[in-house]
């Protein structure tokens, strides 16, 4: 008779999957207080990598090789708080990139002289349900490319959300840095514990 621990290919059991709702995001060297962003993030994209396709034309055929790579922008959605912490953090970063909609009036809308003055890093951790990290992404050379402040609506009780698009230069992935492992099955019964098998 098969036990639940026998499930899987060749009775090897089922590995515990990573769960989408166990994650955290932090920001390094971003203008303003990053804590409201960390606490109020509700959804985020993981990096998407694409290689350009280089076509090699020959006499009667084509071959393909990988060209330059590009990481697609990442969207992170935040719930805004009554204290305005999320809005203030985003606004301060935007002001660092270019003085567009802030309170400081300027006839020339100055912008940063170089990327090192406004670029920052974004760190995304997938967690095991406790404090152990099972995967880390670090997005390097990030800046805010787009902000969607969402909408308001009398007909709903939903929270106000802001979706921010982060463009970045490069991403690094560290898989299972804390060495976490486990099976999705367990608690097998035995004949000696009162179960009828």
Short mmCIF file of C-alpha atoms in Angstrom, two decimals:
data_model
loop_
_atom_site.label_atom_id
_atom_site.label_comp_id
_atom_site.label_asym_id
_atom_site.label_seq_id
_atom_site.Cartn_x
_atom_site.Cartn_y
_atom_site.Cartn_z
CA UNK A 1 0.00 0.00 0.00
CA UNK A 2 1.29 3.46 -0.92
CA UNK A 3 1.81 6.11 1.74
CA UNK A 4 1.55 9.85 1.16
CA UNK A 5 5.34 10.03 1.36
CA UNK A 6 5.51 7.73 -1.68
CA UNK A 7 3.94 10.35 -3.92
CA UNK A 8 6.01 11.85 -6.70
CA UNK A 9 8.27 10.41 -9.35
CA UNK A 10 9.81 7.06 -8.30
CA UNK A 11 8.50 7.50 -4.76
CA UNK A 12 10.82 10.43 -4.11
CA UNK A 13 8.12 12.51 -2.47
CA UNK A 14 7.03 16.00 -3.44
CA UNK A 15 9.38 18.94 -2.92
CA UNK A 16 7.91 21.90 -1.07
CA UNK A 17 7.16 24.65 -3.63
CA UNK A 18 8.04 28.30 -3.16
CA UNK A 19 4.89 30.23 -2.34
CA UNK A 20 4.03 33.54 -4.01
CA UNK A 21 2.85 35.27 -0.84
CA UNK A 22 6.05 34.73 1.16
CA UNK A 23 8.37 37.52 0.03
CA UNK A 24 9.84 40.86 1.03
CA UNK A 25 11.34 43.79 -0.86
CA UNK A 26 13.88 46.35 0.31
CA UNK A 27 15.48 49.36 -1.35
CA UNK A 28 19.11 50.45 -0.96
CA UNK A 29 20.19 54.08 -1.47
CA UNK A 30 16.79 55.21 -2.68
CA UNK A 31 15.86 58.76 -1.75
CA UNK A 32 13.49 59.15 1.17
CA UNK A 33 12.35 56.61 3.74
CA UNK A 34 12.16 53.17 2.14
CA UNK A 35 10.38 51.62 5.13
CA UNK A 36 6.82 52.56 4.00
CA UNK A 37 7.57 51.02 0.61
CA UNK A 38 8.85 47.81 2.19
CA UNK A 39 5.86 47.50 4.51
CA UNK A 40 3.15 48.42 1.99
CA UNK A 41 4.31 46.43 -1.07
CA UNK A 42 1.53 44.03 -2.08
CA UNK A 43 2.68 42.60 -5.41
CA UNK A 44 5.83 42.57 -7.50
CA UNK A 45 7.15 41.17 -10.74
CA UNK A 46 10.16 38.92 -10.74
CA UNK A 47 12.80 39.84 -13.36
CA UNK A 48 12.23 38.82 -16.96
CA UNK A 49 15.29 38.23 -19.15
CA UNK A 50 15.32 38.33 -22.96
CA UNK A 51 18.16 37.72 -25.39
CA UNK A 52 18.21 39.49 -28.72
CA UNK A 53 18.10 37.10 -31.63
CA UNK A 54 20.96 37.31 -34.14
CA UNK A 55 20.18 35.69 -37.49
CA UNK A 56 23.01 34.13 -39.46
CA UNK A 57 21.92 33.88 -43.09
CA UNK A 58 23.59 31.23 -45.19
CA UNK A 59 23.14 29.83 -48.70
CA UNK A 60 19.79 28.11 -48.16
CA UNK A 61 19.23 28.25 -44.38
CA UNK A 62 19.27 30.38 -41.28
CA UNK A 63 20.90 29.83 -37.90
CA UNK A 64 20.35 31.74 -34.70
CA UNK A 65 22.66 32.83 -31.90
CA UNK A 66 22.06 34.81 -28.74
CA UNK A 67 22.85 38.50 -28.88
CA UNK A 68 22.76 41.11 -26.14
CA UNK A 69 20.45 40.51 -23.20
CA UNK A 70 17.93 42.88 -21.66
CA UNK A 71 16.02 42.78 -18.41
CA UNK A 72 12.43 43.97 -18.67
CA UNK A 73 11.25 46.63 -16.19
CA UNK A 74 9.73 45.39 -12.92
CA UNK A 75 6.38 46.60 -11.55
CA UNK A 76 5.77 46.81 -7.81
CA UNK A 77 2.34 47.76 -6.44
CA UNK A 78 2.01 49.54 -3.10
CA UNK A 79 -0.98 50.31 -0.91
CA UNK A 80 -0.75 53.95 0.08
CA UNK A 81 -1.06 54.76 3.77
CA UNK A 82 -2.93 57.63 5.44
CA UNK A 83 0.35 59.17 6.59
CA UNK A 84 1.46 59.41 2.95
CA UNK A 85 4.67 57.49 3.57
CA UNK A 86 4.52 55.62 0.26
CA UNK A 87 3.75 58.76 -1.73
CA UNK A 88 6.46 60.76 0.06
CA UNK A 89 9.13 58.11 -0.61
CA UNK A 90 8.23 57.88 -4.29
CA UNK A 91 8.00 61.66 -4.59
CA UNK A 92 11.42 62.24 -3.03
CA UNK A 93 13.01 59.76 -5.45
CA UNK A 94 11.27 61.43 -8.41
CA UNK A 95 12.55 64.81 -7.25
CA UNK A 96 16.06 63.39 -7.17
CA UNK A 97 15.71 62.14 -10.75
CA UNK A 98 14.15 65.38 -11.99
CA UNK A 99 12.35 68.21 -10.23
CA UNK A 100 8.98 67.82 -11.96
CA UNK A 101 5.97 68.01 -9.64
CA UNK A 102 7.44 68.87 -6.26
CA UNK A 103 6.82 71.91 -4.09
CA UNK A 104 10.16 73.50 -4.96
CA UNK A 105 9.46 75.90 -7.77
CA UNK A 106 12.13 76.14 -10.45
CA UNK A 107 11.85 77.64 -13.92
CA UNK A 108 14.22 75.09 -15.43
CA UNK A 109 13.14 71.80 -13.80
CA UNK A 110 16.69 70.64 -12.92
CA UNK A 111 17.64 66.99 -13.19
CA UNK A 112 20.47 64.94 -11.69
CA UNK A 113 23.81 65.34 -13.45
CA UNK A 114 24.65 61.63 -13.45
CA UNK A 115 23.04 58.27 -12.77
CA UNK A 116 25.01 57.72 -9.59
CA UNK A 117 23.10 60.61 -8.02
CA UNK A 118 19.70 58.90 -8.28
CA UNK A 119 20.13 55.20 -9.09
CA UNK A 120 19.57 52.64 -6.33
CA UNK A 121 19.24 48.89 -5.77
CA UNK A 122 16.13 46.79 -5.18
CA UNK A 123 16.40 43.52 -3.25
CA UNK A 124 13.61 40.93 -3.45
CA UNK A 125 13.67 37.92 -1.11
CA UNK A 126 11.47 34.85 -1.34
CA UNK A 127 11.03 33.38 2.13
CA UNK A 128 10.31 29.93 3.53
CA UNK A 129 7.46 31.18 5.75
CA UNK A 130 9.80 32.09 8.57
CA UNK A 131 12.96 34.17 8.26
CA UNK A 132 15.00 31.92 5.98
CA UNK A 133 15.61 33.19 2.44
CA UNK A 134 15.11 30.66 -0.38
CA UNK A 135 15.86 33.05 -3.26
CA UNK A 136 17.22 36.58 -3.63
CA UNK A 137 17.11 38.94 -6.59
CA UNK A 138 19.18 42.13 -6.53
CA UNK A 139 18.28 44.70 -9.18
CA UNK A 140 21.23 47.02 -9.77
CA UNK A 141 21.20 50.52 -11.24
CA UNK A 142 17.46 50.99 -10.69
CA UNK A 143 15.41 54.14 -11.13
CA UNK A 144 11.71 54.93 -11.35
CA UNK A 145 10.58 54.77 -14.97
CA UNK A 146 6.83 55.15 -14.47
CA UNK A 147 4.35 55.82 -11.66
CA UNK A 148 0.65 55.00 -11.91
CA UNK A 149 -1.07 56.63 -8.95
CA UNK A 150 -4.22 54.54 -9.57
CA UNK A 151 -7.75 55.86 -9.26
CA UNK A 152 -10.44 56.64 -6.70
CA UNK A 153 -14.00 55.34 -6.82
CA UNK A 154 -17.11 55.97 -4.69
CA UNK A 155 -18.52 52.53 -5.56
CA UNK A 156 -15.83 50.39 -3.90
CA UNK A 157 -14.15 49.87 -0.54
CA UNK A 158 -10.77 48.96 -2.00
CA UNK A 159 -7.52 50.55 -0.90
CA UNK A 160 -5.73 53.20 -2.95
CA UNK A 161 -2.79 51.68 -4.78
CA UNK A 162 0.22 53.05 -6.63
CA UNK A 163 2.07 50.95 -9.20
CA UNK A 164 5.69 51.88 -9.80
CA UNK A 165 7.74 50.64 -12.77
CA UNK A 166 11.43 50.24 -11.97
CA UNK A 167 13.91 50.16 -14.85
CA UNK A 168 17.29 48.67 -13.92
CA UNK A 169 20.60 47.82 -15.55
CA UNK A 170 21.24 44.30 -14.30
CA UNK A 171 19.83 41.62 -11.98
CA UNK A 172 21.64 39.03 -9.89
CA UNK A 173 19.96 35.89 -8.56
CA UNK A 174 21.05 33.86 -5.54
CA UNK A 175 19.11 30.60 -5.21
CA UNK A 176 18.58 29.17 -1.72
CA UNK A 177 21.35 31.10 0.10
CA UNK A 178 20.18 29.80 3.49
CA UNK A 179 20.18 26.15 2.35
CA UNK A 180 16.48 25.55 3.06
CA UNK A 181 14.99 22.23 1.95
CA UNK A 182 11.87 20.24 2.66
CA UNK A 183 9.09 18.04 1.38
CA UNK A 184 5.48 18.99 0.79
CA UNK A 185 4.34 15.72 2.34
CA UNK A 186 4.68 14.41 5.84
CA UNK A 187 2.75 13.14 8.82
CA UNK A 188 2.53 9.59 7.51
CA UNK A 189 0.33 7.30 9.59
CA UNK A 190 1.48 4.01 10.99
CA UNK A 191 -0.34 0.87 12.08
CA UNK A 192 0.75 1.34 15.66
CA UNK A 193 -0.98 4.72 16.14
CA UNK A 194 -4.60 3.58 15.98
CA UNK A 195 -5.06 4.07 12.23
CA UNK A 196 -6.65 1.34 10.19
CA UNK A 197 -4.54 0.81 7.06
#
